[in-house]
Amino acid sequence: MQAAVAGALVLPERWKRGVAYNPLSPRTVRDPYPVLAALRAQAPVHRSRFLNAWVFTRYADVRVILRDHRRFGNDPRKSNLSLLQRAILPPPHEYSMLLLDPPDHTRLRALVSGAFTPRAVDALEPRVRGILGTLLGDIRHSTAFDFMDAVAHPLPVMVIAGMLGLPPRDWRRFKVWSARRARLLEPRLGRGEGRAGKRVSSAFAAYVRPIIEERRARPREDIVTALVWARQDGAQLSGQETVNMLRLLLAAGSETTANLIGNGILALLRHPDQMERLREDPALIPSAVEELLRFDAPVQVDYRRVLADCEVNGFALRKRDNVVVLLGAANRDPAVFENPDRLDVGRDPRSHLSFGSGIHHCLGAPLARLQGRIALEMLLERFRSIRLTRDRPRYRPSIIMRGLESLPVRCLRA
């Protein structure tokens, strides 16, 4: 239904410009990059009725918008939203720092950022290796299996659950909660799906509140305890803010990393010469993670709200306009990346925008990089062969996220 609505709404754009952005069309879900390249060339800034926003595709424009929090905010209350967009938003008291601007965003981020410094994340490597070793140990020799179900989804959920101090045995429940909550970020969503997302939000709150109180009485070495006892300029998180933060960390820490691992493995399977380069030279794996992030970004779209009349490289915007930046388009801009549609694990693409930029740069980027690196290292060590068993793995239809529904593979142990 949503894809059909999108198709009807973008028809005038197609007639006018010869190209239109319908992120839910089956062809775009399978491979968005041809249409993103056409948009960048023919309509780098255009108005989308479907998204109720101005859409930007060029790297230079996207980077300016992401880095300028004084002119471009995240709070949806500061924009002109459609009735549908208002209906699917969470209530304001449930807003995480993802939907907040300074000073609230600054205060909340400061209280949790210590858990995600490179040093703190590096200390998690033995835990990540242990979890992944168990998951890979369950895969029998020459067995066909779904890589998303067996590895890409459980690994990041179990890692972030352990960091938060939540029981890893409940990872399947956390996976459902985080996936449905993440759907509430979608700018177009059916009311039924919106209600489902809000129900799981309530279920998560009921689950985690007793844990918060228990950590208040008996502290542990985990993020729940750190949040409960954190102080910033004499202030601390309220009970609701703590729930909101934990909900965000669980969803963001699992969904995007699962997409990174799944999209990355698929890209390498489709470019076997690049996978062979990594087998021959494992020192390339850290740069390969960055290239895989650039090549097929786990998050394709980001939203901003215009806080004051302004211009972006000569294009005029009005206060309360909605702005959509297409990270996937920016990451393949030939003005920045040579041969951008070519996967090159030896490339140094650290200027990619897959983690955003500016004050909302992804807090969990070091953790995602760590898990991506370890996943590649251990998969190449454990299996002498990994191959697809289906030509067209299924992607989930989504506007914000880009991730696989399933990835059927067959592996032979080394």
Short mmCIF file of C-alpha atoms in Angstrom, two decimals, residues 22-161:
data_model
loop_
_atom_site.label_atom_id
_atom_site.label_comp_id
_atom_site.label_asym_id
_atom_site.label_seq_id
_atom_site.Cartn_x
_atom_site.Cartn_y
_atom_site.Cartn_z
CA ASN A 22 10.31 6.51 -4.62
CA PRO A 23 12.25 4.74 -1.86
CA LEU A 24 9.61 2.02 -1.51
CA SER A 25 9.41 0.86 -5.12
CA PRO A 26 10.63 -2.76 -5.42
CA ARG A 27 13.38 -1.74 -7.84
CA THR A 28 14.70 0.97 -5.52
CA VAL A 29 14.51 -1.31 -2.47
CA ARG A 30 16.66 -3.87 -4.33
CA ASP A 31 19.17 -1.28 -5.59
CA PRO A 32 18.66 2.45 -4.88
CA TYR A 33 21.94 3.63 -6.40
CA PRO A 34 20.97 4.08 -10.08
CA VAL A 35 18.09 6.39 -9.17
CA LEU A 36 20.25 8.19 -6.60
CA ALA A 37 22.85 8.86 -9.29
CA ALA A 38 20.14 10.16 -11.64
CA LEU A 39 18.77 12.43 -8.92
CA ARG A 40 22.22 13.78 -8.13
CA ALA A 41 22.75 14.59 -11.80
CA GLN A 42 19.28 15.83 -12.81
CA ALA A 43 17.57 17.06 -9.64
CA PRO A 44 20.17 17.34 -6.84
CA VAL A 45 17.70 19.39 -4.77
CA HIS A 46 13.99 18.77 -5.29
CA ARG A 47 10.69 18.87 -3.47
CA SER A 48 9.17 15.49 -2.53
CA ARG A 49 5.42 15.38 -1.88
CA PHE A 50 5.76 11.81 -0.61
CA LEU A 51 8.33 12.76 2.05
CA ASN A 52 6.92 16.27 2.61
CA ALA A 53 10.47 17.61 2.39
CA TRP A 54 13.22 19.12 0.30
CA VAL A 55 15.56 16.30 -0.74
CA PHE A 56 19.34 16.85 -1.02
CA THR A 57 21.66 14.37 -2.75
CA ARG A 58 25.09 15.99 -3.28
CA TYR A 59 27.84 15.33 -0.76
CA ALA A 60 28.68 19.00 -0.28
CA ASP A 61 25.06 19.94 0.48
CA VAL A 62 24.44 16.96 2.76
CA ARG A 63 27.59 17.62 4.79
CA VAL A 64 26.73 21.30 5.26
CA ILE A 65 23.25 20.44 6.55
CA LEU A 66 24.41 17.70 8.91
CA ARG A 67 27.13 19.86 10.45
CA ASP A 68 25.04 23.01 11.00
CA HIS A 69 22.85 22.38 14.06
CA ARG A 70 22.11 26.09 14.46
CA ARG A 71 20.16 26.24 11.19
CA PHE A 72 19.05 22.59 10.95
CA GLY A 73 17.51 20.83 13.94
CA ASN A 74 16.16 17.37 14.73
CA ASP A 75 13.12 18.22 16.83
CA PRO A 76 10.02 17.42 14.73
CA ARG A 77 7.98 19.98 16.68
CA LYS A 78 9.96 22.68 14.87
CA SER A 79 8.66 21.81 11.40
CA ASN A 80 5.50 21.62 9.33
CA LEU A 81 4.43 17.98 9.51
CA SER A 82 1.55 16.28 7.75
CA LEU A 83 -1.27 14.78 9.80
CA LEU A 84 0.11 11.29 9.09
CA GLN A 85 3.60 12.27 10.21
CA ARG A 86 2.21 13.71 13.43
CA ALA A 87 0.14 10.60 14.09
CA ILE A 88 3.11 8.21 14.04
CA LEU A 89 5.46 10.32 16.16
CA PRO A 90 6.05 9.15 19.73
CA PRO A 91 4.71 11.48 22.42
CA PRO A 92 7.20 14.24 23.32
CA HIS A 93 7.98 12.76 26.74
CA GLU A 94 9.38 9.70 24.91
CA TYR A 95 11.71 11.70 22.65
CA SER A 96 15.25 10.39 22.75
CA MET A 97 18.25 12.60 22.05
CA LEU A 98 17.88 11.57 18.40
CA LEU A 99 14.83 13.86 18.19
CA LEU A 100 16.16 16.67 20.38
CA ASP A 101 18.28 19.78 19.80
CA PRO A 102 20.69 21.58 22.16
CA PRO A 103 20.70 22.13 25.05
CA ASP A 104 18.70 18.93 25.78
CA HIS A 105 20.63 16.90 23.23
CA THR A 106 23.96 18.17 24.59
CA ARG A 107 23.07 17.24 28.17
CA LEU A 108 21.80 13.75 27.32
CA ARG A 109 24.69 12.87 25.02
CA ALA A 110 27.26 13.95 27.61
CA LEU A 111 25.73 11.60 30.18
CA VAL A 112 26.16 8.48 28.02
CA SER A 113 29.11 9.26 25.73
CA GLY A 114 31.71 7.79 28.10
CA ALA A 115 30.46 4.27 27.42
CA PHE A 116 31.22 4.60 23.71
CA THR A 117 34.70 6.11 23.62
CA PRO A 118 37.20 4.20 21.45
CA ARG A 119 39.01 3.00 24.58
CA ALA A 120 35.83 1.74 26.24
CA VAL A 121 34.74 0.01 23.04
CA ASP A 122 38.15 -1.59 22.44
CA ALA A 123 37.83 -3.25 25.85
CA LEU A 124 34.74 -5.06 24.52
CA GLU A 125 36.67 -7.00 21.86
CA PRO A 126 36.97 -10.25 23.90
CA ARG A 127 33.22 -10.19 24.59
CA VAL A 128 32.36 -9.61 20.94
CA ARG A 129 34.69 -12.40 19.85
CA GLY A 130 33.19 -14.76 22.42
CA ILE A 131 29.61 -14.10 21.31
CA LEU A 132 30.47 -14.41 17.62
CA GLY A 133 32.51 -17.56 18.26
CA THR A 134 29.46 -19.18 19.84
CA LEU A 135 27.21 -18.12 16.96
CA LEU A 136 29.66 -19.39 14.33
CA GLY A 137 30.22 -22.59 16.30
CA ASP A 138 26.54 -23.43 15.87
CA ILE A 139 26.95 -23.43 12.06
CA ARG A 140 27.71 -26.93 10.83
CA HIS A 141 30.08 -27.73 7.98
CA SER A 142 28.64 -27.15 4.50
CA THR A 143 25.27 -26.08 5.85
CA ALA A 144 22.93 -23.68 4.11
CA PHE A 145 21.55 -21.11 6.54
CA ASP A 146 20.24 -17.57 6.79
CA PHE A 147 23.20 -15.36 7.68
CA MET A 148 20.93 -12.60 9.02
CA ASP A 149 19.17 -14.92 11.48
CA ALA A 150 22.29 -16.82 12.48
CA VAL A 151 24.85 -14.01 12.78
CA ALA A 152 24.02 -10.46 11.70
CA HIS A 153 20.94 -9.94 13.87
CA PRO A 154 21.85 -11.78 17.10
CA LEU A 155 25.44 -10.51 17.41
CA PRO A 156 24.78 -6.76 17.87
CA VAL A 157 21.67 -7.34 19.99
CA MET A 158 23.58 -9.60 22.36
CA VAL A 159 26.54 -7.22 22.51
CA ILE A 160 24.49 -4.11 23.31
CA ALA A 161 22.27 -6.04 25.75
#
